[in-house]
mmCIF file of C-alpha atoms in Angstrom:
data_model
loop_
_atom_site.group_PDB
_atom_site.id
_atom_site.type_symbol
_atom_site.label_atom_id
_atom_site.label_comp_id
_atom_site.label_asym_id
_atom_site.label_seq_id
_atom_site.Cartn_x
_atom_site.Cartn_y
_atom_site.Cartn_z
ATOM 1 C CA MET V 25 -35.365 -33.878 88.035
ATOM 2 C CA VAL V 26 -38.596 -35.856 87.651
ATOM 3 C CA HIS V 27 -36.664 -39.036 86.845
ATOM 4 C CA THR V 28 -34.499 -38.576 89.943
ATOM 5 C CA LEU V 29 -37.540 -38.088 92.156
ATOM 6 C CA VAL V 30 -39.093 -41.263 90.778
ATOM 7 C CA GLN V 31 -35.870 -43.162 91.496
ATOM 8 C CA LEU V 32 -35.766 -41.832 95.047
ATOM 9 C CA LYS V 33 -39.373 -42.747 95.735
ATOM 10 C CA ILE V 34 -39.101 -46.222 94.231
ATOM 11 C CA THR V 35 -35.897 -46.913 96.172
ATOM 12 C CA SER V 36 -37.451 -45.630 99.377
ATOM 13 C CA ALA V 37 -40.684 -47.566 98.911
ATOM 14 C CA VAL V 38 -39.049 -50.880 97.991
ATOM 15 C CA CYS V 39 -36.283 -50.830 100.606
ATOM 16 C CA SER V 40 -38.611 -49.559 103.309
ATOM 17 C CA PHE V 41 -41.232 -52.190 102.514
ATOM 18 C CA PHE V 42 -38.776 -55.028 103.059
ATOM 19 C CA ALA V 43 -37.290 -53.415 106.173
ATOM 20 C CA ILE V 44 -40.686 -52.794 107.754
ATOM 21 C CA ALA V 45 -41.995 -56.236 106.791
ATOM 22 C CA LEU V 46 -38.978 -57.978 108.313
ATOM 23 C CA THR V 47 -39.211 -55.889 111.472
ATOM 24 C CA CYS V 48 -42.906 -56.698 111.833
ATOM 25 C CA LEU V 49 -42.098 -60.383 111.364
ATOM 26 C CA ARG V 50 -39.356 -60.130 113.969
ATOM 27 C CA LEU V 51 -41.650 -58.425 116.472
ATOM 28 C CA TYR V 52 -44.366 -60.995 115.837
ATOM 29 C CA LEU V 53 -42.008 -63.925 116.361
ATOM 30 C CA ARG V 54 -40.655 -62.373 119.543
ATOM 31 C CA ARG V 55 -44.019 -61.443 121.029
ATOM 32 C CA ASP V 56 -44.132 -61.863 124.819
ATOM 33 C CA ARG V 57 -40.304 -61.842 124.855
ATOM 34 C CA TYR V 58 -39.582 -58.231 123.975
ATOM 35 C CA TRP V 59 -36.311 -56.691 125.099
ATOM 36 C CA TRP V 60 -34.233 -53.604 124.318
ATOM 37 C CA ASP V 61 -33.186 -54.924 120.921
ATOM 38 C CA ASP V 62 -36.834 -55.193 119.909
ATOM 39 C CA ALA V 63 -37.516 -51.675 121.183
ATOM 40 C CA CYS V 64 -34.623 -50.330 119.107
ATOM 41 C CA ALA V 65 -35.855 -52.214 116.037
ATOM 42 C CA PHE V 66 -39.322 -50.738 116.527
ATOM 43 C CA LEU V 67 -37.871 -47.255 116.989
ATOM 44 C CA SER V 68 -35.826 -47.663 113.822
ATOM 45 C CA THR V 69 -39.026 -48.538 111.959
ATOM 46 C CA VAL V 70 -40.742 -45.412 113.280
ATOM 47 C CA PHE V 71 -37.862 -43.291 111.992
ATOM 48 C CA LEU V 72 -38.029 -45.160 108.692
ATOM 49 C CA LEU V 73 -41.696 -44.264 108.271
ATOM 50 C CA LEU V 74 -40.787 -40.653 109.002
ATOM 51 C CA GLN V 75 -38.107 -40.798 106.330
ATOM 52 C CA VAL V 76 -40.508 -42.276 103.779
ATOM 53 C CA ALA V 77 -42.913 -39.424 104.469
ATOM 54 C CA ALA V 78 -40.089 -36.910 103.952
ATOM 55 C CA VAL V 79 -39.055 -38.562 100.678
ATOM 56 C CA PHE V 80 -42.592 -38.411 99.331
ATOM 57 C CA MET V 81 -42.815 -34.745 100.316
ATOM 58 C CA HIS V 82 -40.421 -34.132 97.417
ATOM 59 C CA LEU V 83 -42.904 -33.451 94.628
ATOM 60 C CA GLN V 84 -42.432 -32.978 90.886
ATOM 61 C CA ASP V 85 -43.500 -29.386 91.421
ATOM 62 C CA PRO V 86 -41.817 -28.296 94.681
ATOM 63 C CA ARG V 87 -43.840 -25.088 94.609
ATOM 64 C CA VAL V 88 -46.840 -27.064 95.843
ATOM 65 C CA LEU V 89 -45.210 -26.907 99.272
ATOM 66 C CA THR V 90 -43.815 -23.818 100.911
ATOM 67 C CA HIS V 91 -40.091 -23.250 100.667
ATOM 68 C CA LEU V 92 -39.778 -23.860 104.401
ATOM 69 C CA ASP V 93 -41.583 -27.191 104.005
ATOM 70 C CA ASN V 94 -39.092 -28.282 101.344
ATOM 71 C CA ILE V 95 -36.160 -27.399 103.596
ATOM 72 C CA ALA V 96 -37.797 -29.217 106.504
ATOM 73 C CA ALA V 97 -38.363 -32.272 104.296
ATOM 74 C CA TYR V 98 -34.654 -32.391 103.503
ATOM 75 C CA TYR V 99 -33.640 -32.090 107.146
ATOM 76 C CA ILE V 100 -36.147 -34.747 108.210
ATOM 77 C CA MET V 101 -34.919 -37.101 105.508
ATOM 78 C CA ALA V 102 -31.255 -36.533 106.372
ATOM 79 C CA ALA V 103 -31.661 -36.663 110.158
ATOM 80 C CA SER V 104 -33.917 -39.711 110.038
ATOM 81 C CA PHE V 105 -31.228 -41.508 108.016
ATOM 82 C CA TYR V 106 -28.851 -41.299 110.964
ATOM 83 C CA ALA V 107 -31.619 -42.197 113.403
ATOM 84 C CA ILE V 108 -32.567 -45.288 111.389
ATOM 85 C CA ILE V 109 -29.005 -46.519 110.973
ATOM 86 C CA TRP V 110 -27.903 -46.028 114.564
ATOM 87 C CA THR V 111 -31.063 -47.390 116.190
ATOM 88 C CA ALA V 112 -30.724 -50.411 113.890
ATOM 89 C CA ARG V 113 -27.149 -50.804 115.089
ATOM 90 C CA LEU V 114 -28.381 -50.557 118.657
ATOM 91 C CA ALA V 115 -30.889 -53.313 117.886
ATOM 92 C CA ILE V 116 -28.074 -55.524 116.620
ATOM 93 C CA LEU V 117 -25.898 -54.640 119.602
ATOM 94 C CA TYR V 118 -28.613 -55.441 122.125
ATOM 95 C CA SER V 119 -29.359 -58.696 120.325
ATOM 96 C CA VAL V 120 -25.761 -59.698 120.978
ATOM 97 C CA ILE V 121 -26.004 -58.500 124.592
ATOM 98 C CA ARG V 122 -29.145 -60.579 125.094
ATOM 99 C CA ILE V 123 -27.431 -63.702 123.782
ATOM 100 C CA ASP V 124 -23.967 -63.219 125.298
ATOM 101 C CA PRO V 125 -23.656 -65.152 128.589
ATOM 102 C CA ASN V 126 -20.574 -63.247 129.807
ATOM 103 C CA PRO V 127 -21.568 -60.495 132.319
ATOM 104 C CA LYS V 128 -18.373 -58.497 131.761
ATOM 105 C CA THR V 129 -18.812 -58.498 128.006
ATOM 106 C CA ARG V 130 -22.449 -57.511 128.394
ATOM 107 C CA LEU V 131 -21.428 -54.551 130.566
ATOM 108 C CA ILE V 132 -18.875 -53.413 127.992
ATOM 109 C CA LEU V 133 -21.426 -53.693 125.193
ATOM 110 C CA HIS V 134 -23.954 -51.710 127.238
ATOM 111 C CA ARG V 135 -21.387 -48.917 127.413
ATOM 112 C CA VAL V 136 -20.842 -49.206 123.682
ATOM 113 C CA GLY V 137 -24.584 -48.682 123.318
ATOM 114 C CA VAL V 138 -24.265 -45.373 125.164
ATOM 115 C CA VAL V 139 -21.474 -44.388 122.776
ATOM 116 C CA PHE V 140 -23.725 -45.238 119.818
ATOM 117 C CA ILE V 141 -26.406 -42.906 121.176
ATOM 118 C CA VAL V 142 -23.859 -40.113 121.614
ATOM 119 C CA VAL V 143 -22.589 -40.643 118.062
ATOM 120 C CA LEU V 144 -26.149 -40.434 116.760
ATOM 121 C CA GLY V 145 -26.599 -37.093 118.500
ATOM 122 C CA VAL V 146 -23.309 -35.784 117.135
ATOM 123 C CA MET V 147 -24.081 -36.889 113.576
ATOM 124 C CA ILE V 148 -27.445 -35.134 113.591
ATOM 125 C CA ALA V 149 -25.907 -32.025 115.152
ATOM 126 C CA GLN V 150 -23.165 -32.094 112.508
ATOM 127 C CA LEU V 151 -25.810 -32.046 109.804
ATOM 128 C CA PHE V 152 -27.035 -28.702 111.101
ATOM 129 C CA TRP V 153 -23.676 -27.108 111.834
ATOM 130 C CA VAL V 154 -22.496 -27.979 108.328
ATOM 131 C CA CYS V 155 -25.658 -27.007 106.459
ATOM 132 C CA GLU V 156 -26.870 -23.931 108.323
ATOM 133 C CA PRO V 157 -23.824 -21.736 107.526
ATOM 134 C CA LEU V 158 -24.407 -22.507 103.823
ATOM 135 C CA PRO V 159 -27.557 -20.569 102.947
ATOM 136 C CA ASN V 160 -27.367 -20.926 99.154
ATOM 137 C CA TRP V 161 -28.620 -24.512 99.008
ATOM 138 C CA LYS V 162 -31.858 -23.424 100.640
ATOM 139 C CA ASN V 163 -32.627 -21.219 97.641
ATOM 140 C CA ALA V 164 -32.784 -24.184 95.263
ATOM 141 C CA VAL V 165 -36.159 -25.317 93.970
ATOM 142 C CA SER V 166 -35.611 -28.680 95.652
ATOM 143 C CA PRO V 167 -33.177 -27.980 98.521
ATOM 144 C CA GLN V 168 -30.367 -30.435 99.248
ATOM 145 C CA CYS V 169 -27.429 -29.487 101.425
ATOM 146 C CA PRO V 170 -24.027 -30.134 99.789
ATOM 147 C CA LEU V 171 -22.479 -32.271 102.520
ATOM 148 C CA ASP V 172 -18.723 -31.833 102.649
ATOM 149 C CA LYS V 173 -15.763 -34.113 103.336
ATOM 150 C CA GLN V 174 -16.099 -33.486 107.058
ATOM 151 C CA VAL V 175 -19.430 -35.319 107.031
ATOM 152 C CA ALA V 176 -18.165 -38.117 104.789
ATOM 153 C CA ILE V 177 -15.041 -38.731 106.862
ATOM 154 C CA CYS V 178 -16.941 -38.632 110.139
ATOM 155 C CA GLN V 179 -19.556 -40.998 108.772
ATOM 156 C CA LEU V 180 -16.946 -43.301 107.275
ATOM 157 C CA VAL V 181 -14.939 -43.564 110.494
ATOM 158 C CA THR V 182 -17.939 -44.096 112.773
ATOM 159 C CA ASP V 183 -19.554 -46.559 110.365
ATOM 160 C CA ILE V 184 -16.417 -48.662 110.034
ATOM 161 C CA LEU V 185 -15.717 -48.731 113.769
ATOM 162 C CA ALA V 186 -19.321 -49.473 114.711
ATOM 163 C CA ASP V 187 -19.802 -52.139 112.068
ATOM 164 C CA LEU V 188 -16.482 -53.824 112.808
ATOM 165 C CA LEU V 189 -17.541 -54.069 116.428
ATOM 166 C CA LEU V 190 -20.936 -55.454 115.431
ATOM 167 C CA ILE V 191 -19.201 -57.991 113.198
ATOM 168 C CA ALA V 192 -16.644 -58.995 115.835
ATOM 169 C CA ALA V 193 -19.107 -59.302 118.725
ATOM 170 C CA PRO V 194 -21.250 -62.120 117.281
ATOM 171 C CA LEU V 195 -18.265 -63.700 115.526
ATOM 172 C CA ARG V 196 -16.596 -64.253 118.889
ATOM 173 C CA LEU V 197 -19.662 -66.149 120.105
ATOM 174 C CA ILE V 198 -20.141 -68.089 116.864
ATOM 175 C CA TRP V 199 -16.747 -69.754 117.148
ATOM 176 C CA GLY V 200 -17.721 -71.467 120.383
ATOM 177 C CA MET V 201 -21.010 -72.931 119.160
ATOM 178 C CA SER V 202 -21.945 -76.015 117.188
ATOM 179 C CA ALA V 203 -23.330 -75.700 113.671
ATOM 180 C CA GLU V 204 -26.718 -77.043 114.798
ATOM 181 C CA ASP V 205 -27.131 -74.486 117.576
ATOM 182 C CA GLY V 206 -30.125 -72.204 116.928
ATOM 183 C CA THR V 207 -28.384 -69.320 118.671
ATOM 184 C CA ARG V 208 -25.441 -69.726 116.317
ATOM 185 C CA LYS V 209 -27.760 -69.329 113.339
ATOM 186 C CA ARG V 210 -29.212 -66.133 114.802
ATOM 187 C CA LEU V 211 -25.715 -64.798 115.372
ATOM 188 C CA MET V 212 -24.841 -65.595 111.764
ATOM 189 C CA VAL V 213 -27.786 -63.445 110.683
ATOM 190 C CA ILE V 214 -26.493 -60.611 112.878
ATOM 191 C CA PHE V 215 -22.998 -61.057 111.439
ATOM 192 C CA SER V 216 -24.305 -61.007 107.854
ATOM 193 C CA THR V 217 -26.461 -57.936 108.496
ATOM 194 C CA SER V 218 -23.519 -56.008 109.913
ATOM 195 C CA LEU V 219 -21.344 -57.001 106.971
ATOM 196 C CA VAL V 220 -23.880 -55.852 104.373
ATOM 197 C CA THR V 221 -24.461 -52.583 106.232
ATOM 198 C CA THR V 222 -20.717 -51.943 106.267
ATOM 199 C CA ILE V 223 -20.422 -52.415 102.515
ATOM 200 C CA VAL V 224 -23.332 -50.095 101.728
ATOM 201 C CA SER V 225 -22.141 -47.459 104.209
ATOM 202 C CA LEU V 226 -18.722 -47.426 102.521
ATOM 203 C CA VAL V 227 -20.393 -46.822 99.166
ATOM 204 C CA HIS V 228 -22.514 -44.059 100.690
ATOM 205 C CA ALA V 229 -19.490 -42.314 102.193
ATOM 206 C CA ALA V 230 -17.605 -42.594 98.897
ATOM 207 C CA LEU V 231 -20.509 -40.942 97.077
ATOM 208 C CA ILE V 232 -20.522 -38.074 99.580
ATOM 209 C CA LEU V 233 -16.792 -37.581 99.007
ATOM 210 C CA SER V 234 -17.320 -37.512 95.243
ATOM 211 C CA ASP V 235 -20.292 -35.110 95.553
ATOM 212 C CA ALA V 236 -22.532 -37.517 93.641
ATOM 213 C CA GLY V 237 -25.756 -35.577 94.158
ATOM 214 C CA ALA V 238 -28.910 -37.696 94.108
ATOM 215 C CA LYS V 239 -26.869 -40.906 94.258
ATOM 216 C CA VAL V 240 -25.914 -39.948 97.813
ATOM 217 C CA VAL V 241 -29.577 -39.943 98.816
ATOM 218 C CA ILE V 242 -30.283 -43.214 96.996
ATOM 219 C CA ALA V 243 -27.343 -44.912 98.729
ATOM 220 C CA ALA V 244 -28.585 -43.582 102.063
ATOM 221 C CA LEU V 245 -32.047 -45.015 101.426
ATOM 222 C CA VAL V 246 -30.585 -48.403 100.537
ATOM 223 C CA GLU V 247 -28.375 -48.363 103.624
#
């Protein structure tokens, strides 16, 4: 138990440090030019800080906190995971919208952004409608809801569809640009980010399906 908590906290601290540092660098470089993609990146960082706080609420002796606090810490950690991932996807999406010169494509991608927000709401709601009817997990010393296949399948499908779109959107623009174009390089970063996120999200969903316990949380933190 103690070893698992240490792993969770180290994973959270290391991954979050790099994510927050890169976001701060991004916001600094884009100062005076902020747009919706920057707002989404900032919002994702806020949710990330909330998640880090929830992770560190898991103490070696859970009895230090009230039982309700431990349950709340789990819900905050789980819900903030979805908030981080989907606001990050929105940041990527709006980066593409900002760069894409085609008005029709931009309009379509704006609508996709609305869909992303709806999916985020559904995923968080699903967390509660799956976990709340299962009261036994709340009685554990360190509560963790046993997410079922419904959650894994829903996450897998939405992750794949969203990430494929985020891979395809910049790829379409990359093909029409020269190798020296600065915009092309930025789009390559977006493409690479989406690809890595897809791979990690597939691993995360697979761990949920296999009921891998703490590994599910670690994969979520990495994602």
